[in-house]
Amino acid sequence: MSVRAHLVVERPAFRLDVRIAAAAGEVVALLGPNGAGKTTALRGLAGLTPLSGGRVELDGAEVQRLPPERRRIGVVFQDYLLFPHLSALDNVAFGPRCQGLGKAAARRVAAELLDRVGLAGHAHVRPGRLSGGQAQRVALARALAVRPRLLLLDEPLAALDAHTRLEIRAELRRHLAGFDGATILVTHDALDAMVLADRLVVIENGAVVQTGTPSEIARHPRTDYVARLVGLNLYRGEADGHHVVVGDVRFSSVERLTGPAFVAFPPSAVALYRSRPDGSPRNLWRAVIDGIERHGDNVRVHLHGPIPLLADVTPSAAADLDLIPGQDVWAAVKATETHAYPA
Amino acid sequence: MLRRLSLAAVLVSVLSLAACGSSSPDTAAPASSGAGKSLTVFAAASLTETFTELGRRFESTHSGTKVTFNFGSSATLAQQITQGAPADVFAAASPATMKTVTDAGLAPAPTVFVRNTLQIAVPEDNPAKVGSLKDLTDPKVKVALCAEQVPCGAAATKALDAAGLTVTPVTLEQDVKATLTKIRLGEVDAALVYRTDVIASGGKVKGIDFPEAAQAVNDYPIAALAKAPAPDPAKEFVDLVLSQQGRDVLTKAGFQAP
Amino acid sequence: MPWPLLVPALAGLAFLVLPLAGLLVRAPWATLPGRLAEPRVLEALRLSLVTATIATAVCLLLGVPLAWLLARTTLPGRRLLRALVTVPLVLPPVVGGVALLLVLGRRGLAGQWLYDAFGVSLPFTTTGVVVAEAFVAMPFLVIAVEGALRAADQRYEEAAATLGASRWTVFRRVTLPMVAPGVVAGAVLCWARALGEFGATITFAGNFPGRTQTMPLAVYLALETDPDAAIVLSLVLLAVSVIVLAGLRDRWVGAT
């Protein structure tokens, strides 16, 4: 129940070339911006998009030449694609029926699965009358009903509103934990990926840019996209002992490094001043405010200068500083909150 | 095809009717002899070839007069005339259809100008070896007749009644051309149609005379119409049809002199 | 409601409905009941309904797969094929009838063989009526179903495939139910066209009461001698088709 895949899909203006693996019981999230090729990769695994090259192995057996109906790969599509003319029960029973089960037996399997996702009472409802969260759960039950070797989920929570999302995310995590096959899910939402997945594969422009556990990736982002995703300022520079030089800015850090290195710190580690602060802390430079937005309980300030920067300040601090776009300020970062690692 | 043509003819006559309603200077002008006159002749479909020929001759001797024909089923034409279609001459394929026009007071003096008799039409190779009217009663012989509502059908019934024969046709066609098509394509073995239609079909269809045809001779009456927009050319056209010249054209096509 | 839409809409409605009103005004109401009871009227009506229904069934059987072929496959020359399918729409029906005779007639390309091998001859039979009606009406079904297939979201079919459904199962259990409204609409159009069919029928199947004389043929011949009878027959045909179509519409097409 494990999967190893090398997926190559060539299109006129796009090339996808990624290697993905997931062990039995493992949940792997393909994380990436829109257009990165996540969904194409998923479709390639399912057999819905033909591969230009590479291979797909399920439990060591190559399946890339099999049509989708013979791969036994369950898919939960982004907008679920529940058959509108069938009841929830018959949607779930569809797969078992195709696998040769009789009508009654298939419905028994389906009823059991619906019960497991908490929708026993909605068995005879048509998809049009299900809420988004209910439809998502029916889609999951339908995909699981074929006893798949591999479960694929395409943006499983994207179609839900914020409140339902929270609830379904926790529930989905529980269901995925109970599934003994490999799971690969596609998302552009870092939180979904972090909560649901054991391991992340970050894709940009059709190629894998980083893999690792959620905490590894959160702490050591390797691209701007990942850094923004996990809410960190990230710079690539040259390390020389306890310093990393990024353009005109020289960061001091706790770690000792040499050669190419990343420096990362959260926006909350940045302090802003109207005039040059006393005591001249290190990691200080002049920056210009680009824009201001609310961010949770704080105010997020976008700045430019020698390096682009995000800073989070409290509303009262923002008021005191009289922050307006175009304003010159001093930006400082505490050395204890910066984090440097080899690039 | 014929239906299409007659539909078009109806359309044309309806349109010209509408044109009449708005008295344009053209139609209001007196029908004096001279250039730009027009003569409208409504004639039975079976007269299509002969009347087109006669119309051409008429135009050559009456320079400036344009002859327009509306060929169609006699019954339809009679209806159009009684509904006010602007016709000058009406030539019908049966006295009965002419009668509806005379009864409406629109055709004062119809004259029978030709008569048409029936023939048995068979495909060129005559697959059922039909030789007489009696052969048509053989159930193995597929026979097409015209529907009784149209003149050739009425004539066929009359001839069969006179002969005391009962024929079960496979089809009752809506007009004589459709009947001939079935013969020409070999879909039926025999049909009863007019001698003129057999001749007009140009050799693809063989005609067989039968004595009982004498009982079902069809008279063709012609009349210059009472409300003719062009009364003088109308009379002159009728004269041409009745003349020796007209008779020659008609008999060459298989019609008989009355 | 914007008047640039309303005015032409009403004009269009009047254009379509006024001829019907003409028939109603000129109908010989006094003699109507007697004329309706005439056996030949009922016979023609029965024949029309039966043949149009069978023709529609034949069109469904052949037309739905054809529509699928046109909508879902990438075989070469598909555009030409699509144009060919619509030929019966532009062909004058009488010409269609002649064409059918040339192929299926007793001496036709295929008909000859049918006749020699089985003694079967389609012209002048009720089966011939069905053939003529199906020929003329099938494009309506094919076009409607093809449109529905093109508009249908093919991702549902992909979803079915991932659930293990074979191509045939996908078609039967997903595609077909999802395009059902289009199929029904096409079948209704097809049936209506078959019911009103005249030219191809009279040319290919001939005209014989009880066997091949459908309502439109009876109307046409009645027009020759008895226009009142023609109006009555037309009204019957209209009434029956309006009742059937309105019934179907409410039930299947879901229009209000």
PDB file of C-alpha atoms in Angstrom, chain C residues 84-253:
ATOM      1  CA  LEU C  84     -23.487  14.916 -42.989  1.00  0.00           C
ATOM      2  CA  VAL C  85     -25.659  14.161 -39.998  1.00  0.00           C
ATOM      3  CA  THR C  86     -27.538  17.400 -40.540  1.00  0.00           C
ATOM      4  CA  VAL C  87     -28.153  16.705 -44.231  1.00  0.00           C
ATOM      5  CA  PRO C  88     -31.716  15.485 -43.675  1.00  0.00           C
ATOM      6  CA  LEU C  89     -32.436  18.880 -42.113  1.00  0.00           C
ATOM      7  CA  VAL C  90     -31.603  20.814 -45.263  1.00  0.00           C
ATOM      8  CA  LEU C  91     -32.646  18.208 -47.794  1.00  0.00           C
ATOM      9  CA  PRO C  92     -36.204  18.783 -49.044  1.00  0.00           C
ATOM     10  CA  PRO C  93     -38.051  15.836 -47.493  1.00  0.00           C
ATOM     11  CA  VAL C  94     -39.341  14.716 -50.895  1.00  0.00           C
ATOM     12  CA  VAL C  95     -35.754  14.425 -52.088  1.00  0.00           C
ATOM     13  CA  GLY C  96     -35.000  12.509 -48.900  1.00  0.00           C
ATOM     14  CA  GLY C  97     -37.809  10.146 -49.826  1.00  0.00           C
ATOM     15  CA  VAL C  98     -36.399   9.634 -53.313  1.00  0.00           C
ATOM     16  CA  ALA C  99     -32.943   9.045 -51.814  1.00  0.00           C
ATOM     17  CA  LEU C 100     -34.416   6.427 -49.502  1.00  0.00           C
ATOM     18  CA  LEU C 101     -36.071   4.750 -52.477  1.00  0.00           C
ATOM     19  CA  LEU C 102     -32.760   4.668 -54.304  1.00  0.00           C
ATOM     20  CA  VAL C 103     -31.123   2.904 -51.380  1.00  0.00           C
ATOM     21  CA  LEU C 104     -33.884   0.893 -49.717  1.00  0.00           C
ATOM     22  CA  GLY C 105     -36.365   0.548 -52.564  1.00  0.00           C
ATOM     23  CA  ARG C 106     -37.079  -2.743 -54.253  1.00  0.00           C
ATOM     24  CA  ARG C 107     -34.397  -1.950 -56.804  1.00  0.00           C
ATOM     25  CA  GLY C 108     -32.290   0.185 -54.451  1.00  0.00           C
ATOM     26  CA  LEU C 109     -28.658  -0.430 -53.575  1.00  0.00           C
ATOM     27  CA  ALA C 110     -29.423  -2.200 -50.310  1.00  0.00           C
ATOM     28  CA  GLY C 111     -33.110  -2.779 -50.893  1.00  0.00           C
ATOM     29  CA  GLN C 112     -32.438  -5.033 -53.856  1.00  0.00           C
ATOM     30  CA  TRP C 113     -30.412  -7.330 -51.670  1.00  0.00           C
ATOM     31  CA  LEU C 114     -33.055  -7.244 -48.914  1.00  0.00           C
ATOM     32  CA  TYR C 115     -35.688  -8.144 -51.471  1.00  0.00           C
ATOM     33  CA  ASP C 116     -33.723 -10.947 -53.102  1.00  0.00           C
ATOM     34  CA  ALA C 117     -32.517 -12.471 -49.826  1.00  0.00           C
ATOM     35  CA  PHE C 118     -35.567 -12.096 -47.595  1.00  0.00           C
ATOM     36  CA  GLY C 119     -38.364 -10.964 -49.871  1.00  0.00           C
ATOM     37  CA  VAL C 120     -38.531  -7.787 -47.776  1.00  0.00           C
ATOM     38  CA  SER C 121     -39.516  -4.571 -49.482  1.00  0.00           C
ATOM     39  CA  LEU C 122     -39.814  -1.465 -47.331  1.00  0.00           C
ATOM     40  CA  PRO C 123     -41.712   0.960 -49.589  1.00  0.00           C
ATOM     41  CA  PHE C 124     -45.490   0.999 -49.157  1.00  0.00           C
ATOM     42  CA  THR C 125     -45.267  -0.597 -45.705  1.00  0.00           C
ATOM     43  CA  THR C 126     -45.766   0.821 -42.234  1.00  0.00           C
ATOM     44  CA  THR C 127     -42.127  -0.001 -41.587  1.00  0.00           C
ATOM     45  CA  GLY C 128     -41.338   2.240 -44.552  1.00  0.00           C
ATOM     46  CA  VAL C 129     -43.197   5.083 -42.825  1.00  0.00           C
ATOM     47  CA  VAL C 130     -41.065   4.562 -39.721  1.00  0.00           C
ATOM     48  CA  VAL C 131     -37.912   4.549 -41.846  1.00  0.00           C
ATOM     49  CA  ALA C 132     -38.856   7.803 -43.602  1.00  0.00           C
ATOM     50  CA  GLU C 133     -39.804   9.520 -40.349  1.00  0.00           C
ATOM     51  CA  ALA C 134     -36.671   8.361 -38.576  1.00  0.00           C
ATOM     52  CA  PHE C 135     -34.516   9.577 -41.460  1.00  0.00           C
ATOM     53  CA  VAL C 136     -35.959  13.056 -41.324  1.00  0.00           C
ATOM     54  CA  ALA C 137     -36.252  13.321 -37.533  1.00  0.00           C
ATOM     55  CA  MET C 138     -32.962  11.811 -36.363  1.00  0.00           C
ATOM     56  CA  PRO C 139     -30.837  14.958 -36.812  1.00  0.00           C
ATOM     57  CA  PHE C 140     -32.990  16.763 -34.251  1.00  0.00           C
ATOM     58  CA  LEU C 141     -32.173  14.108 -31.674  1.00  0.00           C
ATOM     59  CA  VAL C 142     -28.500  13.849 -32.587  1.00  0.00           C
ATOM     60  CA  ILE C 143     -27.963  17.606 -32.434  1.00  0.00           C
ATOM     61  CA  ALA C 144     -29.766  17.957 -29.113  1.00  0.00           C
ATOM     62  CA  VAL C 145     -27.931  15.047 -27.500  1.00  0.00           C
ATOM     63  CA  GLU C 146     -24.573  16.089 -28.896  1.00  0.00           C
ATOM     64  CA  GLY C 147     -25.085  19.564 -27.456  1.00  0.00           C
ATOM     65  CA  ALA C 148     -25.973  18.089 -24.081  1.00  0.00           C
ATOM     66  CA  LEU C 149     -22.912  15.836 -24.169  1.00  0.00           C
ATOM     67  CA  ARG C 150     -20.652  18.749 -24.992  1.00  0.00           C
ATOM     68  CA  ALA C 151     -22.133  20.835 -22.209  1.00  0.00           C
ATOM     69  CA  ALA C 152     -21.919  18.021 -19.649  1.00  0.00           C
ATOM     70  CA  ASP C 153     -19.027  18.183 -17.189  1.00  0.00           C
ATOM     71  CA  GLN C 154     -16.729  15.356 -18.217  1.00  0.00           C
ATOM     72  CA  ARG C 155     -15.033  15.360 -14.847  1.00  0.00           C
ATOM     73  CA  TYR C 156     -17.963  13.324 -13.517  1.00  0.00           C
ATOM     74  CA  GLU C 157     -16.999  10.650 -15.995  1.00  0.00           C
ATOM     75  CA  GLU C 158     -13.426  10.821 -14.737  1.00  0.00           C
ATOM     76  CA  ALA C 159     -14.681  10.471 -11.196  1.00  0.00           C
ATOM     77  CA  ALA C 160     -16.611   7.373 -12.236  1.00  0.00           C
ATOM     78  CA  ALA C 161     -13.511   5.929 -13.902  1.00  0.00           C
ATOM     79  CA  THR C 162     -11.480   6.346 -10.701  1.00  0.00           C
ATOM     80  CA  LEU C 163     -14.218   4.384  -8.954  1.00  0.00           C
ATOM     81  CA  GLY C 164     -13.548   1.458 -11.256  1.00  0.00           C
ATOM     82  CA  ALA C 165     -16.287   1.996 -13.853  1.00  0.00           C
ATOM     83  CA  SER C 166     -15.591   0.708 -17.364  1.00  0.00           C
ATOM     84  CA  ARG C 167     -16.264   3.035 -20.318  1.00  0.00           C
ATOM     85  CA  TRP C 168     -19.619   1.393 -20.926  1.00  0.00           C
ATOM     86  CA  THR C 169     -20.614   1.599 -17.261  1.00  0.00           C
ATOM     87  CA  VAL C 170     -19.587   5.259 -17.219  1.00  0.00           C
ATOM     88  CA  PHE C 171     -21.790   5.931 -20.232  1.00  0.00           C
ATOM     89  CA  ARG C 172     -24.738   3.995 -18.879  1.00  0.00           C
ATOM     90  CA  ARG C 173     -24.665   5.069 -15.245  1.00  0.00           C
ATOM     91  CA  VAL C 174     -23.157   8.555 -15.367  1.00  0.00           C
ATOM     92  CA  THR C 175     -23.145  10.136 -18.825  1.00  0.00           C
ATOM     93  CA  LEU C 176     -26.612   9.108 -19.889  1.00  0.00           C
ATOM     94  CA  PRO C 177     -28.412  10.086 -16.658  1.00  0.00           C
ATOM     95  CA  MET C 178     -26.606  13.422 -16.668  1.00  0.00           C
ATOM     96  CA  VAL C 179     -27.604  14.281 -20.218  1.00  0.00           C
ATOM     97  CA  ALA C 180     -31.103  12.867 -19.747  1.00  0.00           C
ATOM     98  CA  PRO C 181     -32.790  16.275 -20.047  1.00  0.00           C
ATOM     99  CA  GLY C 182     -31.047  16.814 -23.382  1.00  0.00           C
ATOM    100  CA  VAL C 183     -32.012  13.355 -24.563  1.00  0.00           C
ATOM    101  CA  VAL C 184     -35.634  13.932 -23.597  1.00  0.00           C
ATOM    102  CA  ALA C 185     -35.691  17.331 -25.285  1.00  0.00           C
ATOM    103  CA  GLY C 186     -34.173  15.803 -28.404  1.00  0.00           C
ATOM    104  CA  ALA C 187     -36.630  12.928 -28.364  1.00  0.00           C
ATOM    105  CA  VAL C 188     -39.540  15.340 -28.035  1.00  0.00           C
ATOM    106  CA  LEU C 189     -38.330  17.385 -31.013  1.00  0.00           C
ATOM    107  CA  CYS C 190     -37.707  14.189 -32.921  1.00  0.00           C
ATOM    108  CA  TRP C 191     -41.182  12.891 -32.167  1.00  0.00           C
ATOM    109  CA  ALA C 192     -42.799  16.167 -33.162  1.00  0.00           C
ATOM    110  CA  ARG C 193     -40.891  16.234 -36.420  1.00  0.00           C
ATOM    111  CA  ALA C 194     -41.791  12.612 -37.144  1.00  0.00           C
ATOM    112  CA  LEU C 195     -45.429  13.304 -36.400  1.00  0.00           C
ATOM    113  CA  GLY C 196     -45.562  16.125 -38.923  1.00  0.00           C
ATOM    114  CA  GLU C 197     -43.482  14.343 -41.547  1.00  0.00           C
ATOM    115  CA  PHE C 198     -44.986  14.478 -45.010  1.00  0.00           C
ATOM    116  CA  GLY C 199     -42.618  14.610 -47.963  1.00  0.00           C
ATOM    117  CA  ALA C 200     -40.275  11.724 -47.286  1.00  0.00           C
ATOM    118  CA  THR C 201     -43.131   9.559 -46.069  1.00  0.00           C
ATOM    119  CA  ILE C 202     -45.367   9.996 -49.100  1.00  0.00           C
ATOM    120  CA  THR C 203     -42.436   9.549 -51.443  1.00  0.00           C
ATOM    121  CA  PHE C 204     -40.866   6.543 -49.791  1.00  0.00           C
ATOM    122  CA  ALA C 205     -43.810   4.793 -48.188  1.00  0.00           C
ATOM    123  CA  GLY C 206     -46.585   5.954 -50.469  1.00  0.00           C
ATOM    124  CA  ASN C 207     -50.087   6.640 -49.313  1.00  0.00           C
ATOM    125  CA  PHE C 208     -52.547   3.930 -48.357  1.00  0.00           C
ATOM    126  CA  PRO C 209     -55.164   4.305 -45.635  1.00  0.00           C
ATOM    127  CA  GLY C 210     -54.470   2.241 -42.546  1.00  0.00           C
ATOM    128  CA  ARG C 211     -51.017   1.226 -43.713  1.00  0.00           C
ATOM    129  CA  THR C 212     -49.037   4.277 -44.721  1.00  0.00           C
ATOM    130  CA  GLN C 213     -51.492   7.171 -44.683  1.00  0.00           C
ATOM    131  CA  THR C 214     -50.446   9.252 -41.691  1.00  0.00           C
ATOM    132  CA  MET C 215     -52.247  12.430 -40.632  1.00  0.00           C
ATOM    133  CA  PRO C 216     -50.172  14.850 -42.716  1.00  0.00           C
ATOM    134  CA  LEU C 217     -50.826  12.759 -45.824  1.00  0.00           C
ATOM    135  CA  ALA C 218     -54.515  12.649 -45.072  1.00  0.00           C
ATOM    136  CA  VAL C 219     -54.465  16.424 -44.576  1.00  0.00           C
ATOM    137  CA  TYR C 220     -52.728  17.004 -47.881  1.00  0.00           C
ATOM    138  CA  LEU C 221     -55.120  14.844 -49.866  1.00  0.00           C
ATOM    139  CA  ALA C 222     -58.141  16.245 -48.111  1.00  0.00           C
ATOM    140  CA  LEU C 223     -56.938  19.688 -49.125  1.00  0.00           C
ATOM    141  CA  GLU C 224     -57.398  18.693 -52.779  1.00  0.00           C
ATOM    142  CA  THR C 225     -61.139  18.234 -52.520  1.00  0.00           C
ATOM    143  CA  ASP C 226     -62.392  19.144 -49.060  1.00  0.00           C
ATOM    144  CA  PRO C 227     -60.521  21.951 -47.323  1.00  0.00           C
ATOM    145  CA  ASP C 228     -62.830  21.734 -44.301  1.00  0.00           C
ATOM    146  CA  ALA C 229     -61.788  18.154 -43.729  1.00  0.00           C
ATOM    147  CA  ALA C 230     -58.166  19.197 -44.018  1.00  0.00           C
ATOM    148  CA  ILE C 231     -58.683  21.815 -41.313  1.00  0.00           C
ATOM    149  CA  VAL C 232     -60.319  19.275 -39.036  1.00  0.00           C
ATOM    150  CA  LEU C 233     -57.495  16.809 -39.531  1.00  0.00           C
ATOM    151  CA  SER C 234     -54.904  19.512 -38.899  1.00  0.00           C
ATOM    152  CA  LEU C 235     -56.653  20.520 -35.696  1.00  0.00           C
ATOM    153  CA  VAL C 236     -56.674  16.943 -34.466  1.00  0.00           C
ATOM    154  CA  LEU C 237     -52.969  16.603 -35.202  1.00  0.00           C
ATOM    155  CA  LEU C 238     -52.254  19.897 -33.490  1.00  0.00           C
ATOM    156  CA  ALA C 239     -54.353  19.136 -30.442  1.00  0.00           C
ATOM    157  CA  VAL C 240     -52.788  15.742 -29.919  1.00  0.00           C
ATOM    158  CA  SER C 241     -49.236  17.000 -30.360  1.00  0.00           C
ATOM    159  CA  VAL C 242     -49.778  20.002 -28.092  1.00  0.00           C
ATOM    160  CA  ILE C 243     -51.228  17.770 -25.373  1.00  0.00           C
ATOM    161  CA  VAL C 244     -48.385  15.279 -25.626  1.00  0.00           C
ATOM    162  CA  LEU C 245     -45.635  17.902 -25.823  1.00  0.00           C
ATOM    163  CA  ALA C 246     -47.011  20.023 -23.001  1.00  0.00           C
ATOM    164  CA  GLY C 247     -47.346  16.906 -20.861  1.00  0.00           C
ATOM    165  CA  LEU C 248     -43.789  15.820 -21.570  1.00  0.00           C
ATOM    166  CA  ARG C 249     -42.400  19.275 -21.030  1.00  0.00           C
ATOM    167  CA  ASP C 250     -43.840  19.617 -17.566  1.00  0.00           C
ATOM    168  CA  ARG C 251     -42.791  16.185 -16.611  1.00  0.00           C
ATOM    169  CA  TRP C 252     -39.325  15.872 -18.076  1.00  0.00           C
ATOM    170  CA  VAL C 253     -37.871  19.074 -19.280  1.00  0.00           C
TER     171      VAL C 253
END
